[in-house]
Amino acid sequence: LFQCNLLGLSAIGGLVKYLDELHHKQSHFTNLTITHSPVPLVYPQLCVLVNTLRHYPHPLESAALNFNKVTDEDCCSSQLIPALLDHQIRSLEMFGNSIGDTSCEAFERGLGTLTRLKLGENRITDAGAQSIARGLESNTNLTHLHLGSNKIGNEGVFALASALLGNSTLTSLGLRDNRLTAVGVEGLALVLQHPACVLGELQLKRNHLGYYGCLPLAQALPLNHSLRVLELEATHIGPDETVLLCEAIAKNSVVHAVNLNENSIGDTGAMAVAKLLQGNHNITTVGLRDNRIGVPGATQLACALEHNLKLTGIDLGQNQLHLAGALAFARILSTSPTLLSIDLHNNAIPQQGVAAISEALKWNTSLKHLDIACNEITDVGAKDFASTLIHNHTLTRLSLADGRITDQGALALCPALKRNKSLRYFSFGGQNSTSAQPNMISNHLRTQINSIMVSNKRRLDKCDPDPNKSSHSKPTQRAH
């Protein structure tokens, strides 16, 4: 692996010197990474890189040239991409640059041996997507194609969909944050219905789907036997669309993760999800953050979890659970043997609801991640969680941030954190730089708690250096 991060103008020169040293040592590298250059990799540098690649006698497995401000004008299409493809690489990442349709023309002759192609956060439009589609027509290797955060509209998506009809290799397609509407979704629905489809992940978040975009998806899902992850965050989905999708997913035996974050499904949509969870035991993670869900929808979801032993993660952050919703989920947490992650941040949960949840965790032996930040967490709540942490040895990540904890609550947490044998990550008070709450914990105590957590994590890492093998990631992430 040759990796040039933050080297700027010296990156290409460093690569040439490094290759010369390898030549004398009769050695070689197989993975090239040049990312986050503080200044653009402009034409002269890229020409040196192209010339180096053309004379490099060994095959490359992967290349990552992310966030380097590379543009179409910097010989990308005519020289750089062909030079990389000639090395029969399997993975190419060039996201976070400024390449557009001209660069994509290099893929028209074929995608070669590529199995992964990531071109997100660039300036690709329909024409560029059509060029990639022409390369896809004869390709039998590509498994991951990610084109998120570009300017691809319905024509480009339709071209990709046409190329994928009958494709039996692509398993992940990322089209988030483009200009896709209902018309483009119709093409994707045809792909999902094709008997040869093996697509397991479809990322459509931050496109304008609405009802008429959800309709072809709902018609395709009962006929699909491959899709496992459906990403529909911020796609203008309301209650009616949610009911439509849930009824379709209920007839599907494969989908296990659904992300509906940042829509407007409301209580009616939440009840439709609850009904799905009661009858469909394939769903393992569901994202419902920022969806205007109130007490009626929350209580129905909690009731559904009583009869569901498959769900491992649910994100309900930024809704309006209030006390009744918190009490409903506290009852679930006290007995659930399968739930691994729950996000309840910013839900107007009062102190009594926080206390009920902390009490439930004393008896819970499954939950690993809890985010209850931005609720009414006072010193009383901090003391409640201090008692919980002495009894609970399952939690690995806990957030009590942006509450109203003062030094009094922090003093109660310190000995509990020392005694706890599982917690690796802990956020508290208003210590985050993005916090809207004033910082009410003294620097001394914040430093003491942080020191305890560093020590705990170091100790736990020695026992389990790879916690991801045993812990469950959150079903959805707050950061875009």
Tab-separated table of C-alpha atoms in Angstrom:
chain	number	residue	atom	x	y	z
A	1	LEU	CA	0.000	0.000	0.000
A	2	PHE	CA	1.282	3.430	-0.984
A	3	GLN	CA	-0.677	6.143	0.749
A	4	CYS	CA	-0.271	9.908	0.286
A	5	ASN	CA	-2.581	11.835	2.598
A	6	LEU	CA	-2.282	15.584	3.036
A	7	LEU	CA	1.009	15.693	1.104
A	8	GLY	CA	-0.152	18.143	-1.529
A	9	LEU	CA	2.302	18.909	-4.281
A	10	SER	CA	4.817	16.418	-2.921
A	11	ALA	CA	2.437	13.480	-3.276
A	12	ILE	CA	3.238	12.619	-6.900
A	13	GLY	CA	6.937	13.289	-6.455
A	14	GLY	CA	6.886	11.082	-3.369
A	15	LEU	CA	5.210	8.316	-5.361
A	16	VAL	CA	7.848	8.440	-8.126
A	17	LYS	CA	10.669	8.323	-5.582
A	18	TYR	CA	8.963	5.489	-3.718
A	19	LEU	CA	8.563	3.442	-6.912
A	20	ASP	CA	12.217	3.934	-7.728
A	21	GLU	CA	13.151	2.599	-4.286
A	22	LEU	CA	10.852	-0.407	-4.745
A	23	HIS	CA	12.415	-1.138	-8.121
A	24	HIS	CA	15.867	-1.363	-6.580
A	25	LYS	CA	14.489	-3.608	-3.824
A	26	GLN	CA	12.742	-5.781	-6.415
A	27	SER	CA	9.461	-5.158	-4.609
A	28	HIS	CA	6.127	-3.584	-5.551
A	29	PHE	CA	2.813	-2.272	-4.184
A	30	THR	CA	-0.740	-3.209	-5.132
A	31	ASN	CA	-2.920	-0.465	-3.589
A	32	LEU	CA	-2.600	3.239	-4.391
A	33	THR	CA	-4.194	5.903	-2.174
A	34	ILE	CA	-3.758	9.651	-2.693
A	35	THR	CA	-6.503	11.489	-0.805
A	36	HIS	CA	-7.377	14.898	0.634
A	37	SER	CA	-4.700	16.859	-1.149
A	38	PRO	CA	-4.809	20.452	0.181
A	39	VAL	CA	-4.147	21.755	-3.322
A	40	PRO	CA	-5.514	20.405	-6.622
A	41	LEU	CA	-3.736	17.564	-8.384
A	42	VAL	CA	-3.451	19.537	-11.621
A	43	TYR	CA	-2.434	18.589	-15.142
A	44	PRO	CA	1.387	18.389	-14.724
A	45	GLN	CA	1.114	16.197	-11.619
A	46	LEU	CA	-1.476	13.912	-13.150
A	47	CYS	CA	0.640	13.529	-16.274
A	48	VAL	CA	3.509	12.331	-14.095
A	49	LEU	CA	1.127	9.937	-12.347
A	50	VAL	CA	-0.218	8.621	-15.680
A	51	ASN	CA	3.294	8.143	-17.051
A	52	THR	CA	4.332	6.360	-13.839
A	53	LEU	CA	1.341	4.027	-14.029
A	54	ARG	CA	1.958	3.208	-17.672
A	55	HIS	CA	5.528	2.165	-16.944
A	56	TYR	CA	4.765	0.393	-13.677
A	57	PRO	CA	5.165	-3.316	-14.504
A	58	HIS	CA	3.020	-4.779	-11.710
A	59	PRO	CA	-0.784	-5.026	-11.494
A	60	LEU	CA	-2.748	-2.849	-9.072
A	61	GLU	CA	-5.649	-4.136	-6.991
A	62	SER	CA	-7.165	-0.781	-6.043
A	63	ALA	CA	-6.803	2.972	-6.421
A	64	ALA	CA	-8.348	5.702	-4.276
A	65	LEU	CA	-7.937	9.307	-5.441
A	66	ASN	CA	-10.569	10.907	-3.242
A	67	PHE	CA	-10.965	14.615	-2.466
A	68	ASN	CA	-8.146	15.843	-4.684
A	69	LYS	CA	-10.045	18.476	-6.718
A	70	VAL	CA	-9.415	16.544	-9.931
A	71	THR	CA	-11.410	17.933	-12.864
A	72	ASP	CA	-12.283	16.833	-16.388
A	73	GLU	CA	-9.736	19.269	-17.700
A	74	ASP	CA	-6.908	17.524	-15.843
A	75	CYS	CA	-6.582	14.725	-18.454
A	76	CYS	CA	-8.792	12.514	-16.297
A	77	SER	CA	-10.854	10.951	-19.064
A	78	SER	CA	-8.292	10.668	-21.794
A	79	GLN	CA	-5.392	9.375	-19.735
A	80	LEU	CA	-5.767	8.816	-15.993
A	81	ILE	CA	-8.814	6.528	-15.844
A	82	PRO	CA	-7.665	4.413	-18.847
A	83	ALA	CA	-4.218	4.069	-17.268
A	84	LEU	CA	-5.803	2.775	-14.059
A	85	LEU	CA	-8.157	0.402	-15.906
A	86	ASP	CA	-5.235	-0.979	-17.920
A	87	HIS	CA	-3.780	-2.215	-14.638
A	88	GLN	CA	-6.840	-4.439	-14.218
A	89	ILE	CA	-7.716	-2.902	-10.870
A	90	ARG	CA	-10.682	-4.259	-8.966
A	91	SER	CA	-11.603	-1.128	-6.989
A	92	LEU	CA	-11.581	2.520	-8.102
A	93	GLU	CA	-12.615	5.416	-5.863
A	94	MET	CA	-12.608	9.008	-7.073
A	95	PHE	CA	-15.315	10.605	-4.944
A	96	GLY	CA	-15.140	14.168	-3.704
A	97	ASN	CA	-13.522	15.612	-6.830
A	98	SER	CA	-14.911	17.724	-9.669
A	99	ILE	CA	-14.991	15.196	-12.468
A	100	GLY	CA	-17.970	15.165	-14.782
A	101	ASP	CA	-19.343	13.647	-17.952
A	102	THR	CA	-16.119	13.867	-19.974
A	103	SER	CA	-14.280	11.716	-17.455
A	104	CYS	CA	-17.069	9.126	-17.526
A	105	GLU	CA	-16.527	8.617	-21.263
A	106	ALA	CA	-13.501	6.517	-20.325
A	107	PHE	CA	-15.872	3.850	-19.022
A	108	GLU	CA	-17.729	3.483	-22.313
A	109	ARG	CA	-15.262	0.931	-23.664
A	110	GLY	CA	-15.954	-1.203	-20.611
A	111	LEU	CA	-15.326	-1.395	-16.881
A	112	GLY	CA	-12.648	-4.029	-17.208
A	113	THR	CA	-11.983	-6.021	-14.063
A	114	LEU	CA	-13.597	-3.484	-11.723
A	115	THR	CA	-15.773	-4.892	-8.975
A	116	ARG	CA	-16.206	-1.588	-7.103
A	117	LEU	CA	-16.629	1.881	-8.643
A	118	LYS	CA	-17.274	4.894	-6.414
A	119	LEU	CA	-17.670	8.302	-8.054
A	120	GLY	CA	-19.808	10.107	-5.497
A	121	GLU	CA	-19.675	13.851	-4.807
A	122	ASN	CA	-18.652	14.893	-8.302
A	123	ARG	CA	-20.351	16.707	-11.218
A	124	ILE	CA	-21.721	13.790	-13.176
A	125	THR	CA	-24.999	14.414	-15.029
A	126	ASP	CA	-27.239	12.224	-17.187
A	127	ALA	CA	-24.648	12.100	-19.976
A	128	GLY	CA	-21.989	10.717	-17.626
A	129	ALA	CA	-24.395	8.138	-16.223
A	130	GLN	CA	-25.230	7.067	-19.775
A	131	SER	CA	-21.521	6.531	-20.496
A	132	ILE	CA	-21.193	4.340	-17.399
A	133	ALA	CA	-24.344	2.481	-18.449
A	134	ARG	CA	-22.802	1.638	-21.823
A	135	GLY	CA	-19.808	0.181	-20.001
A	136	LEU	CA	-22.135	-1.805	-17.763
A	137	GLU	CA	-23.894	-3.515	-20.658
A	138	SER	CA	-21.073	-5.996	-21.218
A	139	ASN	CA	-19.782	-6.110	-17.652
A	140	THR	CA	-19.973	-9.227	-15.496
A	141	ASN	CA	-17.687	-8.169	-12.642
A	142	LEU	CA	-19.011	-4.992	-11.005
A	143	THR	CA	-20.704	-5.564	-7.641
A	144	HIS	CA	-20.749	-2.024	-6.183
A	145	LEU	CA	-21.619	1.168	-8.081
A	146	HIS	CA	-21.943	4.355	-6.034
A	147	LEU	CA	-22.819	7.638	-7.787
A	148	GLY	CA	-24.287	9.606	-4.889
A	149	SER	CA	-24.243	13.402	-4.641
A	150	ASN	CA	-24.008	14.110	-8.359
A	151	LYS	CA	-26.490	15.689	-10.787
A	152	ILE	CA	-27.981	12.560	-12.312
A	153	GLY	CA	-31.617	12.786	-13.322
A	154	ASN	CA	-34.197	10.398	-14.694
A	155	GLU	CA	-32.545	9.931	-18.116
A	156	GLY	CA	-29.278	8.830	-16.543
A	157	VAL	CA	-31.022	6.523	-14.096
A	158	PHE	CA	-33.083	4.979	-16.878
A	159	ALA	CA	-29.897	4.294	-18.848
A	160	LEU	CA	-28.350	2.586	-15.827
A	161	ALA	CA	-31.525	0.598	-15.225
A	162	SER	CA	-31.645	-0.564	-18.847
A	163	ALA	CA	-28.035	-1.737	-18.604
A	164	LEU	CA	-28.827	-3.608	-15.383
A	165	LEU	CA	-31.802	-5.542	-16.734
A	166	GLY	CA	-30.670	-9.125	-16.583
A	167	ASN	CA	-27.491	-8.200	-14.657
A	168	SER	CA	-26.598	-10.880	-12.107
A	169	THR	CA	-23.512	-9.352	-10.466
A	170	LEU	CA	-24.326	-5.854	-9.135
A	171	THR	CA	-25.301	-6.077	-5.453
A	172	SER	CA	-25.105	-2.426	-4.337
A	173	LEU	CA	-26.330	0.681	-6.169
A	174	GLY	CA	-25.924	4.134	-4.630
A	175	LEU	CA	-27.865	7.042	-6.136
A	176	ARG	CA	-28.423	9.215	-3.063
A	177	ASP	CA	-28.719	12.980	-3.351
A	178	ASN	CA	-29.223	13.224	-7.117
A	179	ARG	CA	-32.113	14.519	-9.258
A	180	LEU	CA	-34.110	11.334	-9.383
A	181	THR	CA	-37.921	11.457	-9.347
A	182	ALA	CA	-40.767	8.997	-9.851
A	183	VAL	CA	-39.978	8.551	-13.553
A	184	GLY	CA	-36.485	7.247	-12.809
A	185	VAL	CA	-37.750	4.968	-10.057
A	186	GLU	CA	-39.929	3.195	-12.613
A	187	GLY	CA	-36.769	2.031	-14.384
A	188	LEU	CA	-35.234	0.792	-11.137
A	189	ALA	CA	-38.448	-1.058	-10.325
A	190	LEU	CA	-38.093	-3.009	-13.567
A	191	VAL	CA	-34.604	-4.075	-12.481
A	192	LEU	CA	-35.900	-5.229	-9.094
A	193	GLN	CA	-38.594	-7.332	-10.740
A	194	HIS	CA	-36.215	-9.083	-13.129
A	195	PRO	CA	-35.589	-12.735	-12.194
A	196	ALA	CA	-31.811	-12.295	-12.576
A	197	CYS	CA	-31.629	-9.343	-10.149
A	198	VAL	CA	-29.178	-9.804	-7.268
A	199	LEU	CA	-29.268	-6.182	-6.069
A	200	GLY	CA	-29.058	-6.296	-2.285
A	201	GLU	CA	-28.725	-2.604	-1.431
A	202	LEU	CA	-30.470	0.380	-3.020
A	203	GLN	CA	-29.618	3.884	-1.807
A	204	LEU	CA	-32.124	6.525	-2.909
A	205	LYS	CA	-32.056	8.956	-0.015
A	206	ARG	CA	-32.382	12.682	-0.637
A	207	ASN	CA	-34.196	12.300	-3.945
A	208	HIS	CA	-37.740	13.542	-4.537
A	209	LEU	CA	-39.772	10.317	-4.703
A	210	GLY	CA	-43.139	11.135	-3.151
A	211	TYR	CA	-46.176	8.928	-3.702
A	212	TYR	CA	-45.594	8.263	-7.397
A	213	GLY	CA	-41.993	7.287	-6.709
A	214	CYS	CA	-42.998	4.872	-3.968
A	215	LEU	CA	-45.710	3.289	-6.115
A	216	PRO	CA	-43.399	1.441	-8.584
A	217	LEU	CA	-41.190	0.372	-5.663
A	218	ALA	CA	-44.217	-1.039	-3.855
A	219	GLN	CA	-45.227	-2.931	-6.981
A	220	ALA	CA	-41.721	-4.377	-7.420
A	221	LEU	CA	-40.912	-5.406	-3.852
A	222	PRO	CA	-43.279	-8.416	-3.614
A	223	LEU	CA	-41.643	-9.823	-6.764
A	224	ASN	CA	-38.049	-9.225	-5.674
A	225	HIS	CA	-35.951	-11.885	-3.955
A	226	SER	CA	-32.635	-10.093	-3.425
A	227	LEU	CA	-33.048	-6.602	-1.919
A	228	ARG	CA	-31.992	-6.529	1.722
A	229	VAL	CA	-31.345	-2.823	2.403
A	230	LEU	CA	-33.686	-0.040	1.249
A	231	GLU	CA	-32.444	3.511	1.857
A	232	LEU	CA	-35.271	6.078	1.587
A	233	GLU	CA	-34.154	8.834	3.937
A	234	ALA	CA	-35.456	12.312	3.078
A	235	THR	CA	-37.398	11.226	-0.007
A	236	HIS	CA	-40.633	13.162	0.682
A	237	ILE	CA	-42.499	10.182	2.106
A	238	GLY	CA	-45.676	10.798	4.098
A	239	PRO	CA	-48.240	8.553	5.834
A	240	ASP	CA	-49.842	7.254	2.623
A	241	GLU	CA	-46.502	6.353	1.057
A	242	THR	CA	-45.451	4.592	4.254
A	243	VAL	CA	-48.600	2.467	4.309
A	244	LEU	CA	-48.023	1.570	0.657
A	245	LEU	CA	-44.391	0.546	1.230
A	246	CYS	CA	-45.090	-1.388	4.439
A	247	GLU	CA	-47.813	-3.432	2.749
A	248	ALA	CA	-45.362	-4.267	-0.045
A	249	ILE	CA	-42.494	-5.148	2.315
A	250	ALA	CA	-44.871	-7.411	4.248
A	251	LYS	CA	-45.082	-9.530	1.088
A	252	ASN	CA	-41.291	-9.602	0.728
A	253	SER	CA	-39.239	-12.192	2.588
A	254	VAL	CA	-35.779	-10.650	2.075
A	255	VAL	CA	-35.721	-6.966	3.075
A	256	HIS	CA	-34.188	-6.614	6.540
A	257	ALA	CA	-33.197	-2.922	6.817
A	258	VAL	CA	-35.389	0.072	5.985
A	259	ASN	CA	-34.334	3.688	6.462
A	260	LEU	CA	-37.203	6.195	6.484
A	261	ASN	CA	-35.377	8.905	8.431
A	262	GLU	CA	-36.197	12.574	7.833
A	263	ASN	CA	-39.578	12.115	6.203
A	264	SER	CA	-43.061	13.007	7.460
A	265	ILE	CA	-44.674	9.647	8.152
A	266	GLY	CA	-46.387	10.825	11.362
A	267	ASP	CA	-48.354	8.574	13.691
A	268	THR	CA	-50.252	6.938	10.827
A	269	GLY	CA	-47.012	5.920	9.144
A	270	ALA	CA	-45.529	4.765	12.448
A	271	MET	CA	-48.564	2.541	13.012
A	272	ALA	CA	-48.063	1.043	9.551
A	273	VAL	CA	-44.440	0.287	10.462
A	274	ALA	CA	-45.629	-1.227	13.758
A	275	LYS	CA	-48.032	-3.486	11.896
A	276	LEU	CA	-45.191	-4.536	9.587
A	277	LEU	CA	-42.930	-5.364	12.535
A	278	GLN	CA	-45.658	-7.449	14.155
A	279	GLY	CA	-46.187	-9.609	11.080
A	280	ASN	CA	-42.800	-9.528	9.359
A	281	HIS	CA	-39.951	-11.027	11.329
A	282	ASN	CA	-37.285	-10.372	8.703
A	283	ILE	CA	-36.767	-6.697	9.551
A	284	THR	CA	-33.720	-6.206	11.774
A	285	THR	CA	-33.156	-2.430	11.608
A	286	VAL	CA	-35.497	0.480	10.948
A	287	GLY	CA	-34.786	4.209	10.820
A	288	LEU	CA	-37.616	6.572	11.785
A	289	ARG	CA	-35.703	9.637	12.943
A	290	ASP	CA	-37.286	13.083	12.493
A	291	ASN	CA	-40.685	11.887	11.287
A	292	ARG	CA	-43.206	13.790	13.423
A	293	ILE	CA	-44.044	10.662	15.400
A	294	GLY	CA	-45.955	11.333	18.603
A	295	VAL	CA	-47.223	9.260	21.501
A	296	PRO	CA	-49.822	7.211	19.529
A	297	GLY	CA	-47.288	6.056	16.939
A	298	ALA	CA	-44.547	5.461	19.513
A	299	THR	CA	-46.721	3.325	21.771
A	300	GLN	CA	-47.827	1.201	18.809
A	301	LEU	CA	-44.196	0.670	17.825
A	302	ALA	CA	-43.341	-0.367	21.370
A	303	CYS	CA	-46.234	-2.837	21.422
A	304	ALA	CA	-45.032	-4.303	18.124
A	305	LEU	CA	-41.600	-4.970	19.615
A	306	GLU	CA	-43.154	-7.128	22.310
A	307	HIS	CA	-43.939	-9.684	19.630
A	308	ASN	CA	-40.852	-9.152	17.479
A	309	LEU	CA	-37.650	-10.976	18.364
A	310	LYS	CA	-35.785	-10.106	15.170
A	311	LEU	CA	-35.443	-6.321	15.379
A	312	THR	CA	-31.986	-5.348	16.629
A	313	GLY	CA	-31.900	-1.611	15.954
A	314	ILE	CA	-34.378	1.272	15.812
A	315	ASP	CA	-33.756	5.005	15.400
A	316	LEU	CA	-36.549	7.190	16.818
A	317	GLY	CA	-34.510	10.334	17.419
A	318	GLN	CA	-36.001	13.796	16.917
A	319	ASN	CA	-39.629	12.825	17.340
A	320	GLN	CA	-42.135	13.585	20.128
A	321	LEU	CA	-42.312	10.536	22.395
A	322	HIS	CA	-42.811	12.543	25.602
A	323	LEU	CA	-43.426	10.622	28.841
A	324	ALA	CA	-45.926	8.043	27.560
A	325	GLY	CA	-43.715	7.004	24.659
A	326	ALA	CA	-40.659	6.764	26.904
A	327	LEU	CA	-42.530	4.587	29.417
A	328	ALA	CA	-43.679	2.290	26.599
A	329	PHE	CA	-40.116	1.741	25.419
A	330	ALA	CA	-38.850	1.371	28.987
A	331	ARG	CA	-41.161	-1.633	29.368
A	332	ILE	CA	-39.689	-3.127	26.186
A	333	LEU	CA	-36.105	-2.487	27.257
A	334	SER	CA	-36.623	-4.241	30.573
A	335	THR	CA	-37.428	-7.533	28.836
A	336	SER	CA	-36.141	-7.399	25.249
A	337	PRO	CA	-33.591	-10.151	24.565
A	338	THR	CA	-32.719	-9.003	21.035
A	339	LEU	CA	-32.701	-5.196	20.754
A	340	LEU	CA	-29.100	-4.005	20.427
A	341	SER	CA	-29.419	-0.326	19.550
A	342	ILE	CA	-32.020	2.377	20.173
A	343	ASP	CA	-31.836	6.112	19.515
A	344	LEU	CA	-34.274	8.281	21.489
A	345	HIS	CA	-32.415	11.586	21.363
A	346	ASN	CA	-34.367	14.851	21.277
A	347	ASN	CA	-37.802	13.425	22.078
A	348	ALA	CA	-39.067	15.793	24.796
A	349	ILE	CA	-38.675	12.987	27.346
A	350	PRO	CA	-39.110	14.364	30.888
A	351	GLN	CA	-37.115	13.338	33.927
A	352	GLN	CA	-39.619	10.621	34.869
A	353	GLY	CA	-39.242	8.985	31.446
A	354	VAL	CA	-35.443	9.138	31.670
A	355	ALA	CA	-35.622	7.452	35.071
A	356	ALA	CA	-37.850	4.673	33.713
A	357	ILE	CA	-35.429	3.943	30.864
A	358	SER	CA	-32.381	3.905	33.142
A	359	GLU	CA	-34.193	1.559	35.542
A	360	ALA	CA	-35.130	-0.786	32.692
A	361	LEU	CA	-31.492	-1.064	31.656
A	362	LYS	CA	-30.573	-2.556	35.022
A	363	TRP	CA	-32.278	-5.745	33.887
A	364	ASN	CA	-31.495	-5.575	30.180
A	365	THR	CA	-28.803	-7.953	28.921
A	366	SER	CA	-28.847	-7.217	25.189
A	367	LEU	CA	-28.752	-3.469	24.476
A	368	LYS	CA	-25.353	-2.154	23.420
A	369	HIS	CA	-26.089	1.365	22.135
A	370	LEU	CA	-28.401	3.948	23.727
A	371	ASP	CA	-28.694	7.580	22.689
A	372	ILE	CA	-31.016	9.531	24.957
A	373	ALA	CA	-29.326	12.920	24.503
A	374	CYS	CA	-31.200	16.221	24.238
A	375	ASN	CA	-33.889	15.205	26.723
A	376	GLU	CA	-34.541	16.321	30.324
A	377	ILE	CA	-31.498	14.678	31.851
A	378	THR	CA	-30.740	16.425	35.128
A	379	ASP	CA	-28.449	15.495	38.007
A	380	VAL	CA	-31.202	13.148	39.180
A	381	GLY	CA	-31.085	11.413	35.815
A	382	ALA	CA	-27.288	11.251	35.968
A	383	LYS	CA	-27.502	9.551	39.371
A	384	ASP	CA	-30.079	7.111	37.977
A	385	PHE	CA	-27.733	6.176	35.151
A	386	ALA	CA	-24.832	5.913	37.585
A	387	SER	CA	-26.791	3.229	39.430
A	388	THR	CA	-27.624	1.564	36.114
A	389	LEU	CA	-23.981	1.447	34.990
A	390	ILE	CA	-23.039	-0.451	38.147
A	391	HIS	CA	-25.575	-3.174	37.320
A	392	ASN	CA	-25.445	-3.153	33.523
A	393	HIS	CA	-22.438	-4.711	31.804
A	394	THR	CA	-23.797	-4.865	28.275
A	395	LEU	CA	-23.912	-1.239	27.113
A	396	THR	CA	-20.903	-0.233	25.022
A	397	ARG	CA	-22.085	3.214	23.885
A	398	LEU	CA	-24.170	5.702	25.886
A	399	SER	CA	-25.057	9.327	25.155
A	400	LEU	CA	-26.508	11.629	27.814
A	401	ALA	CA	-25.311	14.752	25.999
A	402	ASP	CA	-27.038	18.123	25.849
A	403	GLY	CA	-29.011	17.649	29.042
A	404	ARG	CA	-28.804	19.632	32.289
A	405	ILE	CA	-26.148	17.669	34.165
A	406	THR	CA	-23.974	19.705	36.510
A	407	ASP	CA	-20.961	18.815	38.660
A	408	GLN	CA	-23.242	17.064	41.137
A	409	GLY	CA	-24.391	14.572	38.514
A	410	ALA	CA	-20.889	14.198	37.105
A	411	LEU	CA	-19.540	13.301	40.546
A	412	ALA	CA	-22.084	10.489	40.773
A	413	LEU	CA	-21.119	9.170	37.342
A	414	CYS	CA	-17.356	8.976	37.929
A	415	PRO	CA	-17.244	5.951	40.316
A	416	ALA	CA	-19.932	4.155	38.302
A	417	LEU	CA	-17.936	4.566	35.097
A	418	LYS	CA	-14.862	3.171	36.837
A	419	ARG	CA	-16.770	0.085	37.982
A	420	ASN	CA	-18.551	-0.549	34.683
A	421	LYS	CA	-17.009	-3.344	32.633
A	422	SER	CA	-18.465	-2.749	29.157
A	423	LEU	CA	-18.855	0.941	28.254
A	424	ARG	CA	-16.429	2.159	25.579
A	425	TYR	CA	-18.005	5.444	24.461
A	426	PHE	CA	-19.779	7.923	26.703
A	427	SER	CA	-20.948	11.470	25.943
A	428	PHE	CA	-22.445	13.629	28.657
A	429	GLY	CA	-23.483	17.107	29.709
A	430	GLY	CA	-23.037	19.785	27.062
A	431	GLN	CA	-19.450	18.982	26.258
A	432	ASN	CA	-19.872	18.619	22.490
A	433	SER	CA	-18.780	21.600	20.417
A	434	THR	CA	-22.106	21.484	18.567
A	435	SER	CA	-24.149	21.512	21.762
A	436	ALA	CA	-26.939	24.050	21.996
A	437	GLN	CA	-26.888	23.746	25.806
A	438	PRO	CA	-24.515	25.718	28.026
A	439	ASN	CA	-21.629	23.763	29.473
A	440	MET	CA	-22.588	23.134	33.118
A	441	ILE	CA	-19.845	20.646	34.071
A	442	SER	CA	-16.496	22.008	35.219
A	443	ASN	CA	-13.400	21.397	33.130
A	444	HIS	CA	-11.863	19.372	35.949
A	445	LEU	CA	-14.719	16.859	36.060
A	446	ARG	CA	-15.029	16.660	32.296
A	447	THR	CA	-11.325	15.870	32.119
A	448	GLN	CA	-11.708	13.260	34.859
A	449	ILE	CA	-14.597	11.504	33.083
A	450	ASN	CA	-12.775	11.580	29.751
A	451	SER	CA	-9.692	10.111	31.409
A	452	ILE	CA	-11.777	7.316	32.937
A	453	MET	CA	-13.278	6.494	29.533
A	454	VAL	CA	-9.881	6.466	27.815
A	455	SER	CA	-8.623	4.071	30.457
A	456	ASN	CA	-11.715	1.875	30.189
A	457	LYS	CA	-11.525	1.694	26.416
A	458	ARG	CA	-7.844	0.818	26.516
A	459	ARG	CA	-8.557	-1.956	29.018
A	460	LEU	CA	-11.492	-3.299	27.002
A	461	ASP	CA	-9.539	-3.159	23.746
A	462	LYS	CA	-6.934	-5.451	25.253
A	463	CYS	CA	-9.624	-8.008	26.000
A	464	ASP	CA	-11.475	-7.517	22.705
A	465	PRO	CA	-9.373	-5.641	20.122
A	466	ASP	CA	-12.155	-5.840	17.539
A	467	PRO	CA	-15.408	-4.869	19.314
A	468	ASN	CA	-17.272	-4.651	16.001
A	469	LYS	CA	-17.364	-8.432	15.923
A	470	SER	CA	-19.533	-8.518	18.991
A	471	SER	CA	-21.300	-5.166	18.957
A	472	HIS	CA	-24.010	-3.967	16.643
A	473	SER	CA	-23.655	-0.748	14.709
A	474	LYS	CA	-26.414	1.788	14.934
A	475	PRO	CA	-29.066	1.240	12.278
A	476	THR	CA	-28.681	4.724	10.894
A	477	GLN	CA	-26.232	7.530	11.352
A	478	ARG	CA	-27.116	11.109	12.161
A	479	ALA	CA	-24.364	12.541	9.962
A	480	HIS	CA	-25.090	12.763	6.259
